[in-house]
XYZ file of C-alpha atoms in Angstrom:
233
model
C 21.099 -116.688 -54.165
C 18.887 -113.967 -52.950
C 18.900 -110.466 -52.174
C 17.373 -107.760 -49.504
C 17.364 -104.412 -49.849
C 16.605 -101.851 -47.323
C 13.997 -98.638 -48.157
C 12.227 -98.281 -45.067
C 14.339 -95.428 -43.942
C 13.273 -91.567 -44.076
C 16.456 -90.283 -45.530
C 16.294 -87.398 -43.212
C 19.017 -85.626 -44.865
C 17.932 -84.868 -48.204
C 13.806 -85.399 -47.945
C 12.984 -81.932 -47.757
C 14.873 -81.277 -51.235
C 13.253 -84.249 -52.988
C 9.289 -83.457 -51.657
C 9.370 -86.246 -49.643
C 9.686 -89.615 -51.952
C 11.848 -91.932 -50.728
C 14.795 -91.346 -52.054
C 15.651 -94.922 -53.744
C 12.668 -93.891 -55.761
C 14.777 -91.200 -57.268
C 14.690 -90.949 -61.122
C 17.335 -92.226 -63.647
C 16.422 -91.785 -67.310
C 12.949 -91.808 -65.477
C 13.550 -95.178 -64.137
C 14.225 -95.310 -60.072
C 17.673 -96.193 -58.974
C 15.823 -99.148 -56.959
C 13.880 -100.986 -59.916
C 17.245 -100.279 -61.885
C 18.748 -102.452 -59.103
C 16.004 -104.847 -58.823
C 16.158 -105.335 -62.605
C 19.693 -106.359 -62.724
C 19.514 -108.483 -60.004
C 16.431 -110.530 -61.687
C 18.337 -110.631 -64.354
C 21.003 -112.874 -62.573
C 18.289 -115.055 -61.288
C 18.747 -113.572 -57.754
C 15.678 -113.309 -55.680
C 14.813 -110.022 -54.377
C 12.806 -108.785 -51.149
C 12.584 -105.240 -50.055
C 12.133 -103.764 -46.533
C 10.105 -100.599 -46.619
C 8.701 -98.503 -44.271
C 8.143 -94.974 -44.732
C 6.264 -94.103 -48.015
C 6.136 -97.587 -48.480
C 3.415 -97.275 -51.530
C 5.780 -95.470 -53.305
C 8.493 -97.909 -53.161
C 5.961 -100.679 -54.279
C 5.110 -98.284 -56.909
C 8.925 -98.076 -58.609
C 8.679 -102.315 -58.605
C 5.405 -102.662 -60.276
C 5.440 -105.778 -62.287
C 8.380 -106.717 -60.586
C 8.683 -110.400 -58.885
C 9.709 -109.095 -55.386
C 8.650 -110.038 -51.945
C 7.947 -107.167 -49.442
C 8.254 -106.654 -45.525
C 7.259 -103.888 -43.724
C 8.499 -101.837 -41.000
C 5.999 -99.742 -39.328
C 8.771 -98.815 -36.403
C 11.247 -96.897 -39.280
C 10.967 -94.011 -37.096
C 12.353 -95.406 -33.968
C 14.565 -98.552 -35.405
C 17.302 -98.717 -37.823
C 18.228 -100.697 -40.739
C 18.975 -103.507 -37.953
C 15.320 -103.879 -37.094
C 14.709 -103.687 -40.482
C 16.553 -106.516 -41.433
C 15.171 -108.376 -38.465
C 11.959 -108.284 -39.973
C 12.879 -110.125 -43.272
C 14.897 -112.681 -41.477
C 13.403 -115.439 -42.351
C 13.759 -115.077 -46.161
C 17.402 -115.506 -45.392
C 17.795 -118.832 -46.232
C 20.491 -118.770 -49.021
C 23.753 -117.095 -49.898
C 22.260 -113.253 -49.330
C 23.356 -109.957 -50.680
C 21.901 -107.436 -48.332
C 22.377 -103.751 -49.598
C 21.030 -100.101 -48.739
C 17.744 -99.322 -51.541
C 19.785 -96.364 -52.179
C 22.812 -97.420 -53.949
C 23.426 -97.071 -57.339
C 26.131 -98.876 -58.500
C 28.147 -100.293 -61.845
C 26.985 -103.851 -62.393
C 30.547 -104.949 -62.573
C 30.698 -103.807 -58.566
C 27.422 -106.663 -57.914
C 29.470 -109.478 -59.992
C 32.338 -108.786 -57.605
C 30.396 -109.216 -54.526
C 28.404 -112.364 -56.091
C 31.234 -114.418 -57.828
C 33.026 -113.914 -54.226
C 33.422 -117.577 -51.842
C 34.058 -115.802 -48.177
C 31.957 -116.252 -45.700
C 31.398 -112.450 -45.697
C 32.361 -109.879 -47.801
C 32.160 -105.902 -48.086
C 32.276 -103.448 -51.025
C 34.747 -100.987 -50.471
C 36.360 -98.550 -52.272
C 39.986 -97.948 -51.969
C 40.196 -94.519 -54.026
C 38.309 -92.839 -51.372
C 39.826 -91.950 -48.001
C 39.704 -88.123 -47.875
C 35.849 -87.787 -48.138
C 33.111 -89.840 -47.289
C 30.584 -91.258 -44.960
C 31.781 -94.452 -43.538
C 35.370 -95.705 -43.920
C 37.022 -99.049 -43.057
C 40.881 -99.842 -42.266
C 41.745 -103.116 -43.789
C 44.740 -105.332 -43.398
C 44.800 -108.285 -46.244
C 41.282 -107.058 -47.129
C 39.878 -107.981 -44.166
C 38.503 -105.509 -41.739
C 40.355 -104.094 -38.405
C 38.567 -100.726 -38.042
C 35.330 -99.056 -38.657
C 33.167 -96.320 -38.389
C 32.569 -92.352 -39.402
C 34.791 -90.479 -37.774
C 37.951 -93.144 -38.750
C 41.613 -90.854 -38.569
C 42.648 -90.530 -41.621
C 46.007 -92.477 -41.204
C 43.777 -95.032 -40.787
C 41.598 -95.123 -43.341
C 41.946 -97.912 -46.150
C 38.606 -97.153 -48.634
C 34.880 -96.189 -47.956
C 32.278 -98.199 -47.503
C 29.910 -99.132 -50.324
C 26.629 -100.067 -48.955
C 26.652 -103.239 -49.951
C 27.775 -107.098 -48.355
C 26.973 -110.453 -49.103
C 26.831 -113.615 -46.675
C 27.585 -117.291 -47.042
C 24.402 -119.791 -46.646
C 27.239 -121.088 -44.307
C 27.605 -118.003 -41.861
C 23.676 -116.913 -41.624
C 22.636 -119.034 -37.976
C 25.619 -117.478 -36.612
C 24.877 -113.918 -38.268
C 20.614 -114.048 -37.605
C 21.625 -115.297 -34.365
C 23.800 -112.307 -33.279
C 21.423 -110.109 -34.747
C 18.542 -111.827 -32.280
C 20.795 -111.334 -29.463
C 21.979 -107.560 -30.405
C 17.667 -106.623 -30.799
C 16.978 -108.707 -27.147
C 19.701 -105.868 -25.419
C 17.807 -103.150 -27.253
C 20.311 -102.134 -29.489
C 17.909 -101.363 -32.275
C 19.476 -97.971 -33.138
C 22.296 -100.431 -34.468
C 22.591 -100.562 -38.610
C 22.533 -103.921 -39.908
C 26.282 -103.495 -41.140
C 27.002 -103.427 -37.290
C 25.707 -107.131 -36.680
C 28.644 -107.741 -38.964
C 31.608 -105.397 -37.369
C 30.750 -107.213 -34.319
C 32.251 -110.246 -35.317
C 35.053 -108.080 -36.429
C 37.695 -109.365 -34.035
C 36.427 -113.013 -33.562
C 36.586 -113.744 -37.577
C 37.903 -112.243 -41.252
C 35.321 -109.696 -42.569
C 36.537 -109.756 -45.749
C 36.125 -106.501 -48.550
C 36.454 -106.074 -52.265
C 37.743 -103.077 -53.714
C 35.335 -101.608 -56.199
C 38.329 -101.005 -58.250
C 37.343 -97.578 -59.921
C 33.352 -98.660 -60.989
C 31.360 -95.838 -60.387
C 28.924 -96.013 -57.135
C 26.812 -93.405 -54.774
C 24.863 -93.472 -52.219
C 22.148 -90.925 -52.127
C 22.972 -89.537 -48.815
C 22.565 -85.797 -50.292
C 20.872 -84.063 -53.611
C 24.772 -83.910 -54.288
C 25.114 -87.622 -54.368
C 21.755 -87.724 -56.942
C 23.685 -85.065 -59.004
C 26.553 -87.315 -59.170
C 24.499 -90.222 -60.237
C 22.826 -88.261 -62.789
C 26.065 -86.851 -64.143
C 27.632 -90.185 -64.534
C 24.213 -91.448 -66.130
C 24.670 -88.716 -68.646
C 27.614 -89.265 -69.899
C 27.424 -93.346 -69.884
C 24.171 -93.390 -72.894
């Protein structure tokens, strides 16, 4: 099995507040939420690549010592996380957990995604439909709706940040990504090569089911993170 993870972005909505680092460089118990990733995926014998892109030094930094292989995108400015991914294609090759540099995340919530046999699958979590970025309406935990600005009386759980793909699925998936970068669509997320097979095929979820996650969106979301770091010694 192997892993990508994507830290190429700017994070234009909290730089200013964090002087400019990346933000997956971001300090826990002086360790960065992305080697803290890294780490327990290395652990579980899962190798790791990283996409990076702006400050990329400093990402390369937080994985000193670390086994991992890197790609870079010099476009992060003009491309999203789709281009990204593009770029690091190739090392696709396996049964591949793709997830944004950014996420920190209970263990338990990676075990669920890796012990899982779909073709696809999506972290989501269920106890959050009032407030949140990205939110996805499910029926028997596969997705029918996505996107920011879901209704609420359709929302089934937010979006984690995190997927994994089947060995089985990845010509079809690297091949719709190809075709969605030939029309231009490079302001696409790499989630969105995935919702577009939304109505052809099950994109299947898994609850979190109450582990603790954040995405580091906002200094808030940090906070969070180091609140919940504080109290779990």
């Amino acid at each position: 099995m192997k892993a990508i993870l994507m830290a190429a972005g700017r994070g234009t909505r909290i730089s200013r507040l964090i002087a400019n680092i990346p933000k997956c460089t971001l300090p826990i118990f002086e360790k960065p939420i992305i080697r803290r990733t890294v780490e327990i995926l290395q652990n579980k014998n899962i190798e790791t690549a990283v996409v990076v892109g702006y400050q990329y030094e400093k990402v390369k930094d937080a994985l000193e010592g670390l086994n991992v292989k890197f790609y870079c995108n010099p476009f992060y400015d003009v491309t999203n996380s789709i281009g990204s991914l593009w770029l690091a294609k190739n090392f696709m090759n396996d049964d591949c957990i793709l997830m944004n540099a950014d996420v920190y995340c209970s263990e338990k919530i990676l075990d669920a995604i890796i012990i899982d046999k779909h073709d696809v699958i999506m972290a989501v979590d269920k106890s959050r439909i009032n407030v949140g970025d990205y939110f996805f309406k499910t029926a028997n935990d596969c997705i029918k709706k996505y996107g920011k600005n879901l209704p609420l009386e359709d929302r089934s759980g937010e979006y984690v940040g995190i997927a994994k793909i089947k060995k089985s699925f990845l010509s079809e998936f690297k091949g719709r990504m190809d075709q969605m970068l030939a029309q231009q669509e490079h302001d696409k997320w790499w989630e969105d090569v995935l919702y577009s097979f939304a109505e052809q095929r099950d994109i299947c979820t898994v609850d979190v089911n109450g582990e603790f996650w954040a995405e580091v969106d906002y200094y808030d979301d940090y906070e969070r993170i180091l609140t919940f770091a504080n109290k779990n010694k």
